[in-house]
Amino acid sequence: MPTDVIAEMRDDATDLRDRTAAAGTAAEPGSARRQGMRSGVWSLPEVRWASLATTLFLVGLVTHFAHSPAWLPWTFFLACYAAGGWEPGLAGLTALREKTLDVDLLMVLAAIGAAAVGQVLDGGLLIVIFATSGALEAVATHRTAQAVRGLLDLAPERAVRLSDAGEEAVDAVALKVGDVILVRPGERVAADGQVLSGASDVDQATITGEPLPVAKAAGDEVFAGTLNGTGALRVRVDREASQSVVARIVAMVEEASETKAKTQLFIEKVEQRYSIGMVTATLLLFAVPLLAGAAFQPTLLRAMTFMIVASPCAVVLATMPPLLASMANAGRHGVLVKSAIVMEQLGSTTRVAFDKTGTLTEGTPRLARISLLPGTDLTEKQVLHLAASAENPSEHPLARAVVSAARDAGQDLAHADEFAAIPGQGVRALIQGRLIEIGSPARLLDGQVQAPAAVAGAVAELEGTGHTAAIMLVNRVPVAVLGIADRIRPAAANAVTHITSVTGSAPLLLTGDNQRAADLLAAQAGITDVRAGLLPEDKVQAVRALEADGQRVLLVGDGVNDAPALAAAHTGVAMGRAGSDLALDTADAVIMRDDLATVPAVITLSRRARTVVTANLVIASVIILSLVGWDLLGHLPLPLGVLGHEGSTVIVGLNGLRLLRKSVWTKALDGARSAGMST
């Protein structure tokens, strides 16, 4: 990632410590800053210049094939050169002042050389390719920087601090360790700390990825940026704003983006040596014969011919079209790959790691089981009807799971009288004259004298299999235990099998959820390496440990808590429908339809593209070496040299474009499936 973007991200991380804003006013600085952060891609000069260059090239192309006067297409093509070539040319000259040669300057020189011998269209195409590539990279880094800044919106800018004088509204960044704050229902927690009093359910999915809100009471830890439920909490601040989990996520994404090894395309890896060699050879081919007394014009023509036939146009087109065609093919089938570099490196994946909630699972809690308790005269259908009727007025995810199950079963719900939601405990309502209570077994049964052993057994059985257990009481008597669980994606198990075959190693699970839920899900998906209870920094450490052992890790995730690991992994892949904005923008690729079967398929497609790239490089190298040898050892006519050079460009370009065919994706998908079946 460019250093200026890293600097901006670092400034925004520092902003957590020093930003101040006047809450509740129309001219809130934070709002203005956030609006500025979300500027569109047209604010990027690379995008504007690339768009202008492409437009000019297309207009020039139309006038060229429309048999317009020669000066007209030349005018548009030369304008394309100026619009798309000035920035890489300037970058190349800057590098030249630092005594380095890069491929940008070489491409500009090759384009100018092509124009000098009448091939202005070919040079324009080269300029457009490079300008578009630079624009795409600028867009990707811009969006990532915006998403990282957007993390600042998770934690509220104001907090209510409690003191002997009463309540006072203060800036969240002004809170100190030991301060006590009040978090009202529906508010976000302003600082990491410990609950002193009160009870509530807190949605901390942004930090831990847990699918259900977690009951919080005195002594429990809460994180800045998490969303409080229906109860009020008094929280003692344990960390300053700059040390909160949210701030650490910002810092980790920044650090991972900065320290992640810069991956380059093949041509970029050899550009220095190739550029220096080609320029040196061209100068020698021009200067040495002149010093030996050769005529100026034929010597210049021979040197120009050499520069044309030796320019790496065919090598660039040997690399880019297969990768771009593969990106387009993957995009048509639900996988957005953000750059040619990512498309190339996907094929080198040796280990895949999955997040749990929203990635291997659907991310939506569902009613999985109803365990009737001994002595009840109710059926499962009746229990579901009463439970859903009591939960219907509630907005709690557990309540929505129960209500959805009843509606899916075609049940009409009864009206709930005297409904009450007890923070940290559950709900209570009168349904058809019966008092229905549903909630946490530990707190709902607290103090109840008659709690049969069967209740504890049913609760233990459900929790032991990774479910969230909720007990249901009718007129104060326990009648059933409800098991809530996040459902595994239908394609998860097959995807794990195919990935194991394609990469040669079994995937692993990295999750912030509890160990029991993680083990249950992993068993259903066929994963044996399970690491649970991980905070964002723990996921980063796990990824780095794997890569330190020589693995090239592809991480699939969806949440804010996955973003640092997505940035640190060799390749980060986000789930498009369930993914947070930060995960989508930090990731290198996005699965738009949340179809896990595409993970092994896109790895296979990348390997196919790399095979075509290798074949193209062989073709281009053989033709270039043949033409160069002819020019050095004999006399290669300039038109024939241009024809051979352009012919090689066309051959490798068409060969790469074969990867656009639908059958290529189908073979990649089938190849991953057949590989999985053979294991």
XYZ file of C-alpha atoms in Angstrom:
679
model
C 0.000 0.000 0.000
C 1.354 3.461 -0.845
C 3.104 5.243 2.000
C 0.823 8.295 1.807
C -2.218 6.092 2.421
C -0.461 4.450 5.357
C 0.308 7.902 6.730
C -3.352 8.882 6.461
C -4.395 5.716 8.271
C -1.854 6.389 10.991
C -3.210 9.908 11.421
C -6.711 8.522 11.812
C -5.549 6.042 14.441
C -3.947 8.943 16.314
C -7.237 10.789 15.901
C -8.743 8.414 18.455
C -6.574 10.107 21.063
C -6.984 13.745 20.165
C -10.276 14.263 18.281
C -12.919 16.452 19.927
C -16.447 17.025 18.731
C -19.497 18.905 19.941
C -22.221 16.267 20.192
C -25.762 17.165 19.239
C -24.945 20.183 17.071
C -25.625 20.501 13.366
C -22.064 21.545 12.652
C -20.477 18.567 14.338
C -16.833 18.332 13.195
C -16.970 14.547 13.274
C -19.862 14.507 10.835
C -18.097 16.852 8.447
C -14.948 14.776 8.668
C -16.820 11.552 8.004
C -18.559 13.099 5.021
C -15.182 14.080 3.612
C -13.844 10.596 4.198
C -16.475 9.096 1.957
C -15.506 11.039 -1.136
C -16.044 9.095 -4.332
C -13.468 7.511 -6.591
C -13.728 10.476 -8.966
C -11.788 12.467 -6.394
C -8.743 10.377 -7.329
C -6.618 11.925 -10.103
C -5.521 8.463 -11.297
C -9.146 7.569 -12.046
C -9.846 10.831 -13.864
C -6.711 10.644 -16.040
C -7.240 6.933 -16.815
C -10.864 7.595 -17.793
C -9.825 10.480 -20.028
C -7.064 8.401 -21.653
C -9.461 5.510 -22.294
C -12.097 7.827 -23.779
C -9.577 9.485 -26.078
C -8.251 6.089 -27.176
C -11.744 4.794 -27.984
C -12.604 7.931 -29.963
C -9.292 7.628 -31.818
C -10.076 3.973 -32.531
C -13.464 4.895 -34.011
C -11.987 7.609 -36.224
C -9.180 5.266 -37.296
C -11.535 2.552 -38.520
C -13.929 5.133 -39.956
C -11.192 6.088 -42.462
C -11.072 9.677 -41.233
C -8.214 11.956 -42.281
C -4.979 10.628 -40.791
C -4.438 13.684 -38.613
C -7.721 13.109 -36.713
C -7.011 9.678 -35.127
C -3.425 10.755 -34.550
C -4.689 13.763 -32.613
C -6.829 11.612 -30.316
C -4.137 8.968 -29.855
C -1.473 11.540 -28.986
C -3.906 13.167 -26.534
C -4.372 9.695 -25.026
C -0.582 9.464 -24.679
C -0.529 12.745 -22.795
C -3.484 11.972 -20.496
C -2.457 8.449 -19.566
C 1.300 8.680 -19.914
C 2.329 11.841 -18.108
C 1.991 10.343 -14.617
C 3.898 7.061 -15.226
C 6.408 9.046 -17.291
C 6.947 11.474 -14.419
C 7.238 8.567 -11.974
C 9.795 6.954 -14.279
C 11.840 10.166 -14.508
C 11.696 10.540 -10.728
C 12.983 6.984 -10.376
C 15.649 7.771 -12.940
C 16.880 10.662 -10.806
C 17.265 8.139 -8.000
C 19.350 6.005 -10.352
C 16.696 3.334 -10.898
C 14.808 2.311 -14.021
C 11.247 1.067 -13.782
C 8.816 -0.407 -16.242
C 6.634 2.733 -16.269
C 9.286 4.754 -18.070
C 10.045 1.796 -20.322
C 6.398 1.511 -21.337
C 6.183 5.226 -22.106
C 9.351 4.999 -24.209
C 8.009 1.916 -25.984
C 4.741 3.749 -26.708
C 6.656 6.750 -28.052
C 8.823 4.418 -30.129
C 5.725 2.738 -31.533
C 4.325 6.147 -32.507
C 7.672 7.088 -34.082
C 7.363 4.196 -36.521
C 3.687 4.787 -37.221
C 2.207 2.311 -34.709
C 0.451 4.975 -32.655
C -2.604 2.759 -31.996
C -0.505 0.031 -30.361
C 1.267 2.555 -28.186
C -2.073 4.025 -27.130
C -3.323 0.576 -26.093
C -0.226 0.129 -23.925
C -0.793 3.527 -22.294
C -4.450 2.695 -21.539
C -3.515 -0.648 -19.949
C -1.003 0.973 -17.610
C -3.234 3.951 -16.750
C -6.191 1.666 -15.961
C -4.033 -0.608 -13.807
C -2.792 2.384 -11.813
C -6.346 3.682 -11.379
C -7.601 0.340 -10.070
C -4.794 0.206 -7.527
C -5.565 3.772 -6.420
C -9.265 2.937 -5.978
C -8.470 -0.149 -3.893
C -6.115 1.699 -1.537
C -8.504 4.666 -1.284
C -11.446 2.473 -0.284
C -9.355 0.566 2.236
C -8.190 3.789 3.870
C -11.791 5.054 4.044
C -13.006 1.830 5.625
C -10.268 1.933 8.263
C -11.199 5.509 9.095
C -14.831 4.398 9.344
C -13.888 2.306 12.366
C -13.767 5.550 14.311
C -17.556 5.707 13.999
C -17.987 2.501 16.025
C -17.079 4.116 19.310
C -19.334 7.059 20.290
C -17.713 10.456 20.520
C -19.549 11.371 23.741
C -20.107 9.531 27.013
C -22.022 10.130 30.220
C -19.555 10.203 33.125
C -20.806 9.707 36.671
C -19.299 11.638 39.573
C -20.280 12.926 42.989
C -21.804 15.940 41.255
C -24.036 13.692 39.148
C -24.015 13.055 35.379
C -21.929 15.015 32.892
C -21.535 14.598 29.130
C -17.876 14.438 28.120
C -15.814 13.566 25.053
C -15.086 9.841 24.978
C -11.398 10.558 24.405
C -11.331 12.501 27.686
C -12.243 9.414 29.742
C -9.526 8.175 32.049
C -8.924 4.802 33.633
C -11.093 4.543 36.736
C -13.884 6.826 35.472
C -17.418 5.438 35.758
C -19.778 5.891 32.806
C -23.478 5.254 32.308
C -24.524 3.297 29.210
C -28.243 3.615 28.588
C -30.367 1.137 26.583
C -29.633 1.236 22.854
C -26.375 3.194 23.238
C -22.913 2.086 22.205
C -20.359 1.538 24.941
C -17.874 4.419 24.947
C -14.868 2.656 26.462
C -13.445 -0.744 27.336
C -14.258 -1.506 30.942
C -15.944 -3.621 33.591
C -19.632 -3.580 34.537
C -20.106 -2.329 38.097
C -23.884 -2.643 38.242
C -26.857 -3.284 36.010
C -27.733 -6.085 33.615
C -28.229 -6.119 29.869
C -27.573 -8.036 26.688
C -24.688 -6.522 24.688
C -24.186 -7.140 20.976
C -20.413 -7.503 20.589
C -20.367 -9.173 17.176
C -18.146 -6.409 15.798
C -15.404 -7.427 18.225
C -15.809 -11.167 18.851
C -18.087 -12.289 16.007
C -20.537 -13.992 18.381
C -23.913 -14.371 16.655
C -26.045 -13.606 19.746
C -25.870 -10.724 22.225
C -24.057 -11.662 25.424
C -25.667 -11.201 28.834
C -23.659 -8.748 30.909
C -23.877 -8.179 34.650
C -21.628 -6.900 37.426
C -18.037 -8.101 36.954
C -18.315 -8.736 33.188
C -16.073 -7.033 30.597
C -17.495 -4.802 27.859
C -15.788 -3.310 24.798
C -15.960 0.138 23.240
C -18.163 0.220 20.168
C -20.400 -2.672 21.210
C -24.147 -2.071 21.293
C -26.041 -2.152 24.597
C -29.433 -3.825 24.738
C -32.427 -2.966 26.892
C -30.754 -2.523 30.274
C -28.691 0.292 31.775
C -25.073 -0.408 32.748
C -22.633 1.394 35.014
C -19.155 0.698 33.613
C -15.732 1.425 35.088
C -13.252 2.485 32.391
C -10.268 0.120 32.268
C -8.513 1.418 29.121
C -8.034 4.818 27.549
C -9.495 5.403 24.088
C -6.133 4.928 22.376
C -5.797 1.453 23.932
C -9.341 0.188 23.323
C -10.020 -2.871 21.192
C -11.426 -0.654 18.401
C -8.274 1.498 18.402
C -6.122 -1.615 18.334
C -8.067 -2.928 15.317
C -7.291 0.339 13.486
C -3.625 0.041 14.413
C -3.452 -3.639 13.423
C -5.016 -3.057 9.986
C -2.562 -0.209 9.449
C 0.406 -2.287 10.573
C -0.610 -5.338 8.548
C -1.120 -3.222 5.423
C 2.281 -1.608 5.903
C 4.301 -4.713 6.729
C 2.558 -7.167 4.395
C 5.154 -8.237 1.839
C 4.630 -6.408 -1.436
C 3.561 -8.911 -4.043
C 4.453 -8.120 -7.629
C 3.652 -9.488 -11.046
C 6.387 -11.342 -12.871
C 7.218 -8.423 -15.169
C 7.593 -6.116 -12.143
C 10.015 -8.514 -10.490
C 12.423 -8.392 -13.434
C 11.704 -4.859 -14.627
C 14.943 -3.366 -13.289
C 17.253 -5.820 -14.999
C 15.223 -5.964 -18.184
C 14.860 -2.181 -18.409
C 18.541 -1.517 -17.812
C 19.566 -4.263 -20.217
C 17.271 -3.089 -23.001
C 18.175 0.610 -22.702
C 21.882 -0.201 -22.470
C 21.739 -2.493 -25.493
C 19.810 0.106 -27.527
C 22.338 2.830 -26.705
C 25.262 0.544 -27.495
C 23.682 -0.559 -30.733
C 23.385 3.094 -31.712
C 26.666 4.470 -30.335
C 29.193 1.730 -31.158
C 28.535 1.601 -34.943
C 28.613 5.420 -35.079
C 32.002 5.444 -33.361
C 33.166 2.831 -35.859
C 32.180 5.139 -38.724
C 28.756 3.759 -39.675
C 26.188 6.024 -41.317
C 23.802 7.821 -38.961
C 20.401 7.011 -40.520
C 20.746 3.217 -40.903
C 22.312 3.019 -37.448
C 19.437 4.925 -35.891
C 16.937 2.792 -37.799
C 18.598 -0.396 -36.577
C 18.649 0.824 -32.964
C 14.999 1.860 -33.237
C 14.115 -1.548 -34.658
C 15.909 -3.195 -31.748
C 14.025 -1.073 -29.196
C 10.711 -1.957 -30.805
C 11.290 -5.709 -31.054
C 12.930 -5.890 -27.601
C 10.325 -3.765 -25.787
C 8.368 -5.822 -23.271
C 4.931 -5.123 -24.753
C 4.385 -8.801 -25.502
C 5.683 -9.749 -22.053
C 3.273 -7.305 -20.391
C 0.401 -8.592 -22.501
C 1.514 -12.149 -21.787
C 0.909 -11.448 -18.111
C -2.043 -9.074 -17.974
C -4.733 -10.474 -20.338
C -4.840 -13.961 -18.738
C -5.095 -12.457 -15.268
C -7.627 -9.800 -16.282
C -9.671 -12.392 -18.197
C -9.647 -14.658 -15.142
C -10.748 -11.744 -12.955
C -13.644 -11.019 -15.324
C -14.628 -14.699 -15.445
C -14.542 -14.996 -11.653
C -16.540 -11.776 -11.355
C -19.289 -13.168 -13.585
C -19.553 -16.109 -11.204
C -19.693 -14.181 -7.958
C -16.047 -13.600 -6.990
C -14.693 -10.065 -7.171
C -10.887 -10.173 -7.377
C -9.527 -6.674 -6.832
C -6.321 -6.768 -8.870
C -4.233 -8.845 -11.244
C -1.684 -9.293 -8.470
C -4.336 -10.895 -6.253
C -5.473 -13.112 -9.133
C -1.909 -14.300 -9.547
C -1.245 -14.961 -5.862
C -4.505 -16.853 -5.212
C -3.009 -19.860 -6.956
C -0.109 -20.022 -4.511
C -2.416 -20.622 -1.514
C -1.270 -23.524 0.665
C -3.621 -23.129 3.660
C -7.135 -21.739 4.035
C -8.451 -20.345 7.326
C -12.133 -19.626 7.999
C -13.951 -17.359 10.382
C -17.072 -18.948 11.861
C -20.083 -16.661 12.227
C -21.259 -15.255 8.897
C -18.609 -17.200 6.992
C -19.015 -20.922 7.591
C -22.425 -20.174 9.104
C -25.269 -18.033 7.821
C -24.802 -15.541 10.658
C -28.502 -15.662 11.625
C -29.496 -17.491 14.853
C -32.246 -20.077 14.370
C -34.360 -22.206 16.681
C -32.685 -25.586 16.320
C -34.321 -27.709 19.031
C -37.161 -27.781 21.540
C -36.503 -30.135 24.461
C -39.705 -30.860 26.380
C -39.218 -31.372 30.122
C -40.757 -34.305 32.009
C -44.203 -33.641 33.443
C -45.372 -31.127 30.865
C -48.593 -31.789 28.967
C -47.649 -29.456 26.111
C -46.559 -30.581 22.660
C -43.647 -29.061 20.737
C -46.145 -27.258 18.516
C -47.894 -25.730 21.529
C -44.583 -24.735 23.134
C -43.487 -23.052 19.914
C -46.809 -21.190 19.656
C -46.665 -19.886 23.239
C -42.962 -19.047 23.058
C -43.253 -17.176 19.756
C -46.334 -15.268 20.942
C -44.454 -14.163 24.067
C -41.302 -13.246 22.131
C -43.092 -11.470 19.270
C -42.886 -7.926 20.728
C -39.160 -8.330 21.479
C -36.326 -7.196 19.181
C -33.773 -9.596 20.676
C -32.119 -11.919 18.094
C -33.153 -14.949 20.180
C -36.742 -13.744 20.055
C -36.572 -13.244 16.287
C -35.274 -16.808 15.897
C -38.236 -18.242 17.831
C -40.791 -16.069 16.009
C -39.292 -16.979 12.613
C -39.546 -20.686 13.453
C -43.243 -20.297 14.318
C -44.000 -18.346 11.164
C -42.111 -20.893 9.051
C -44.362 -23.543 10.632
C -47.444 -21.567 9.530
C -48.563 -20.612 13.025
C -50.681 -17.555 13.820
C -49.382 -15.857 16.935
C -51.533 -14.838 19.878
C -51.616 -11.355 21.382
C -49.182 -10.791 24.244
C -50.538 -8.978 27.315
C -48.409 -7.331 30.005
C -45.263 -7.869 27.968
C -41.991 -7.028 29.698
C -38.357 -7.474 28.672
C -36.107 -7.954 31.675
C -32.522 -6.874 30.833
C -30.068 -9.734 31.083
C -32.835 -12.180 31.959
C -35.465 -12.571 29.241
C -39.101 -11.776 28.472
C -42.385 -12.183 30.335
C -45.938 -11.977 28.943
C -49.458 -13.235 29.435
C -50.508 -15.461 26.538
C -54.111 -16.684 26.589
C -54.202 -16.371 30.365
C -50.884 -18.159 30.943
C -47.782 -16.454 32.333
C -44.953 -17.219 29.903
C -41.331 -16.523 30.845
C -38.386 -17.201 28.526
C -34.752 -16.411 29.158
C -31.384 -17.396 30.558
C -31.577 -20.578 32.653
C -29.054 -19.313 35.194
C -30.918 -16.079 35.876
C -34.515 -17.057 35.228
C -34.303 -19.960 37.670
C -32.212 -18.049 40.205
C -33.836 -18.478 43.597
C -36.496 -20.885 42.366
C -36.967 -23.600 44.935
C -38.354 -26.247 42.635
C -35.964 -26.609 39.728
C -36.006 -30.255 38.659
C -32.770 -31.988 37.785
C -34.184 -32.607 34.307
C -33.888 -28.863 33.623
C -30.165 -28.834 34.346
C -29.708 -31.973 32.256
C -31.540 -30.554 29.233
C -29.645 -27.268 29.474
C -26.290 -29.051 29.786
C -27.083 -31.269 26.795
C -27.922 -28.321 24.534
C -24.988 -26.185 25.663
C -22.692 -29.176 25.325
C -23.564 -29.362 21.627
C -22.873 -25.681 21.041
C -26.423 -24.349 21.319
C -27.510 -21.303 23.276
C -30.082 -22.566 25.794
C -33.158 -20.616 26.875
C -35.627 -22.010 29.384
C -39.376 -21.561 29.083
C -41.642 -21.363 32.129
C -45.435 -21.553 32.073
C -47.034 -20.249 35.268
C -43.613 -20.446 36.974
C -43.136 -24.129 36.029
C -40.297 -25.112 33.602
C -41.815 -26.857 30.575
C -39.149 -26.770 27.851
C -35.638 -25.745 26.932
C -35.126 -23.984 23.602
C -31.870 -24.500 21.698
C -30.716 -21.593 19.511
C -27.872 -22.080 17.033
C -26.385 -20.466 13.967
C -26.921 -22.734 10.941
C -23.950 -23.940 8.915
C -23.938 -22.976 5.251
C -25.069 -25.891 3.053
C -21.887 -25.774 0.934
C -19.463 -25.547 3.875
C -18.611 -29.239 4.286
C -18.074 -29.826 0.556
C -16.015 -26.641 0.284
C -13.745 -27.832 3.104
C -13.242 -31.178 1.340
C -12.441 -29.540 -2.000
C -10.099 -26.992 -0.445
C -8.197 -29.771 1.338
C -7.637 -31.498 -1.987
C -6.762 -28.358 -3.978
C -4.309 -26.923 -1.444
C -2.990 -30.195 -0.027
C -3.779 -29.171 3.562
C -6.917 -29.083 5.682
C -8.490 -25.689 6.477
C -8.599 -24.377 10.036
C -11.177 -22.375 11.993
C -10.316 -19.049 13.653
C -13.226 -17.613 15.653
C -14.033 -15.310 18.522
C -16.962 -17.524 19.516
C -16.787 -19.934 22.447
C -15.015 -23.277 22.182
C -18.126 -25.455 22.382
C -19.938 -23.640 19.584
C -16.768 -23.655 17.496
C -16.181 -27.379 17.998
C -19.772 -28.212 17.033
C -19.586 -26.175 13.842
C -16.140 -27.516 12.954
C -17.346 -31.106 13.341
C -20.220 -30.420 10.921
C -17.856 -28.800 8.407
C -15.146 -31.435 8.706
C -12.517 -29.141 10.270
C -10.251 -30.552 12.974
C -7.974 -27.566 13.683
C -10.149 -25.226 15.788
C -8.964 -22.073 17.545
C -11.755 -20.344 19.479
C -12.185 -17.366 21.782
C -9.872 -15.223 19.643
C -9.838 -11.447 19.715
C -8.745 -9.629 16.522
C -5.095 -9.521 17.577
C -5.180 -13.270 18.296
C -6.345 -13.967 14.748
C -3.506 -11.863 13.361
C -0.989 -13.769 15.489
C -2.415 -17.097 14.295
C -2.130 -16.042 10.636
C 1.416 -14.765 11.096
C 2.466 -17.944 12.896
C 1.230 -20.018 9.947
C 3.021 -17.808 7.435
C 6.194 -17.908 9.531
C 6.072 -21.689 9.015
C 6.107 -21.156 5.249
C 2.341 -21.336 4.646
C 0.601 -18.958 2.266
C -2.653 -18.331 4.064
C -5.962 -17.446 2.430
C -8.290 -16.157 5.149
C -12.061 -16.021 4.611
C -13.963 -13.705 6.967
C -16.791 -11.203 7.174
C -16.611 -8.993 10.269
C -14.796 -5.966 11.608
C -12.957 -8.325 13.933
C -11.602 -10.208 10.894
C -10.210 -7.122 9.137
C -6.727 -7.103 10.720
C -6.234 -10.791 9.882
C -7.586 -10.230 6.340
C -4.951 -7.525 5.888
C -2.182 -9.673 7.387
C -2.956 -12.845 5.415
C -1.258 -13.620 2.111
C -4.741 -13.278 0.573
C -7.851 -11.993 2.356
C -11.308 -12.962 1.083
C -14.516 -11.389 2.447
C -18.108 -12.615 2.309
C -20.007 -10.084 0.193
C -23.526 -10.275 1.619
C -22.678 -10.719 5.286
C -19.435 -8.750 5.280
C -18.876 -5.479 7.101
C -17.687 -2.468 5.101
C -14.231 -2.730 6.642
C -13.888 -6.432 5.814
C -15.063 -5.876 2.228
C -12.601 -3.061 1.625
C -9.650 -4.629 3.451
C -9.971 -7.970 1.677
C -8.182 -8.735 -1.586
C -11.218 -10.521 -3.006
C -14.945 -10.669 -2.230
C -17.341 -13.616 -2.564
C -20.394 -11.670 -3.711
C -22.956 -14.475 -3.334
C -21.491 -15.995 -0.154
C -20.985 -19.304 -1.993
C -18.077 -21.115 -0.326
C -17.761 -23.480 -3.308
C -16.155 -20.608 -5.195
C -13.119 -20.570 -2.867
C -11.477 -23.739 -4.243
C -12.747 -22.839 -7.731
C -11.037 -19.439 -7.792
C -7.802 -20.988 -6.504
C -7.981 -23.505 -9.360
C -8.778 -20.722 -11.857
C -5.780 -18.732 -10.646
C -3.525 -21.721 -11.230
C -4.957 -22.102 -14.725
C -4.227 -18.423 -15.392
C -0.673 -18.809 -14.134
C -0.189 -21.736 -16.518
C -1.378 -19.599 -19.433
C 0.892 -16.749 -18.278
C 3.866 -19.120 -18.284
C 2.990 -20.355 -21.785
C 2.600 -16.781 -23.000
C 5.944 -15.753 -21.538
C 7.618 -18.637 -23.357
C 5.943 -17.623 -26.649
C 6.813 -13.943 -26.178
C 10.392 -14.686 -25.146
C 11.044 -16.980 -28.103
C 9.693 -14.436 -30.595
C 11.517 -11.503 -28.975
C 14.809 -13.407 -28.818
C 14.424 -14.494 -32.449
C 13.758 -10.939 -33.620
C 16.564 -9.513 -31.486
C 18.976 -12.137 -32.773
C 17.975 -11.389 -36.349
C 18.492 -7.666 -35.795
C 21.875 -8.126 -34.102
C 23.316 -10.810 -36.368
C 21.736 -9.799 -39.653
C 19.544 -7.084 -41.016
C 15.938 -7.087 -39.787
C 13.772 -4.732 -41.842
C 11.850 -2.346 -39.577
C 8.399 -3.242 -40.996
C 9.114 -6.936 -40.485
C 10.340 -6.244 -36.957
C 7.170 -4.298 -36.151
C 5.056 -7.068 -37.722
C 6.809 -9.762 -35.691
C 6.557 -7.743 -32.497
C 2.887 -6.918 -32.998
C 2.212 -10.502 -34.072
C 3.624 -11.840 -30.807
C 1.531 -9.307 -28.905
C -1.625 -10.437 -30.676
C -0.849 -14.137 -30.148
C -0.278 -13.871 -26.404
C -3.226 -11.492 -26.029
C -5.642 -13.871 -27.740
C -4.259 -16.827 -25.819
C -4.918 -15.016 -22.542
C -8.416 -14.000 -23.531
C -9.386 -17.669 -23.834
C -9.819 -17.575 -20.050
C -12.948 -15.452 -20.509
C -14.911 -18.501 -21.614
C -17.608 -19.806 -19.278
C -16.271 -23.333 -19.719
C -13.024 -22.304 -18.007
C -14.888 -21.468 -14.782
C -16.990 -24.608 -15.087
C -13.824 -26.708 -15.413
C -12.275 -24.925 -12.418
C -15.391 -25.627 -10.339
C -15.624 -29.225 -11.524
C -11.887 -29.672 -11.049
C -12.132 -28.607 -7.422
C -15.101 -30.937 -6.890
C -13.483 -33.928 -8.567
C -10.282 -33.330 -6.633
C -12.283 -33.341 -3.424
C -14.105 -36.548 -4.354
C -10.811 -38.292 -5.065
C -9.489 -37.677 -1.565
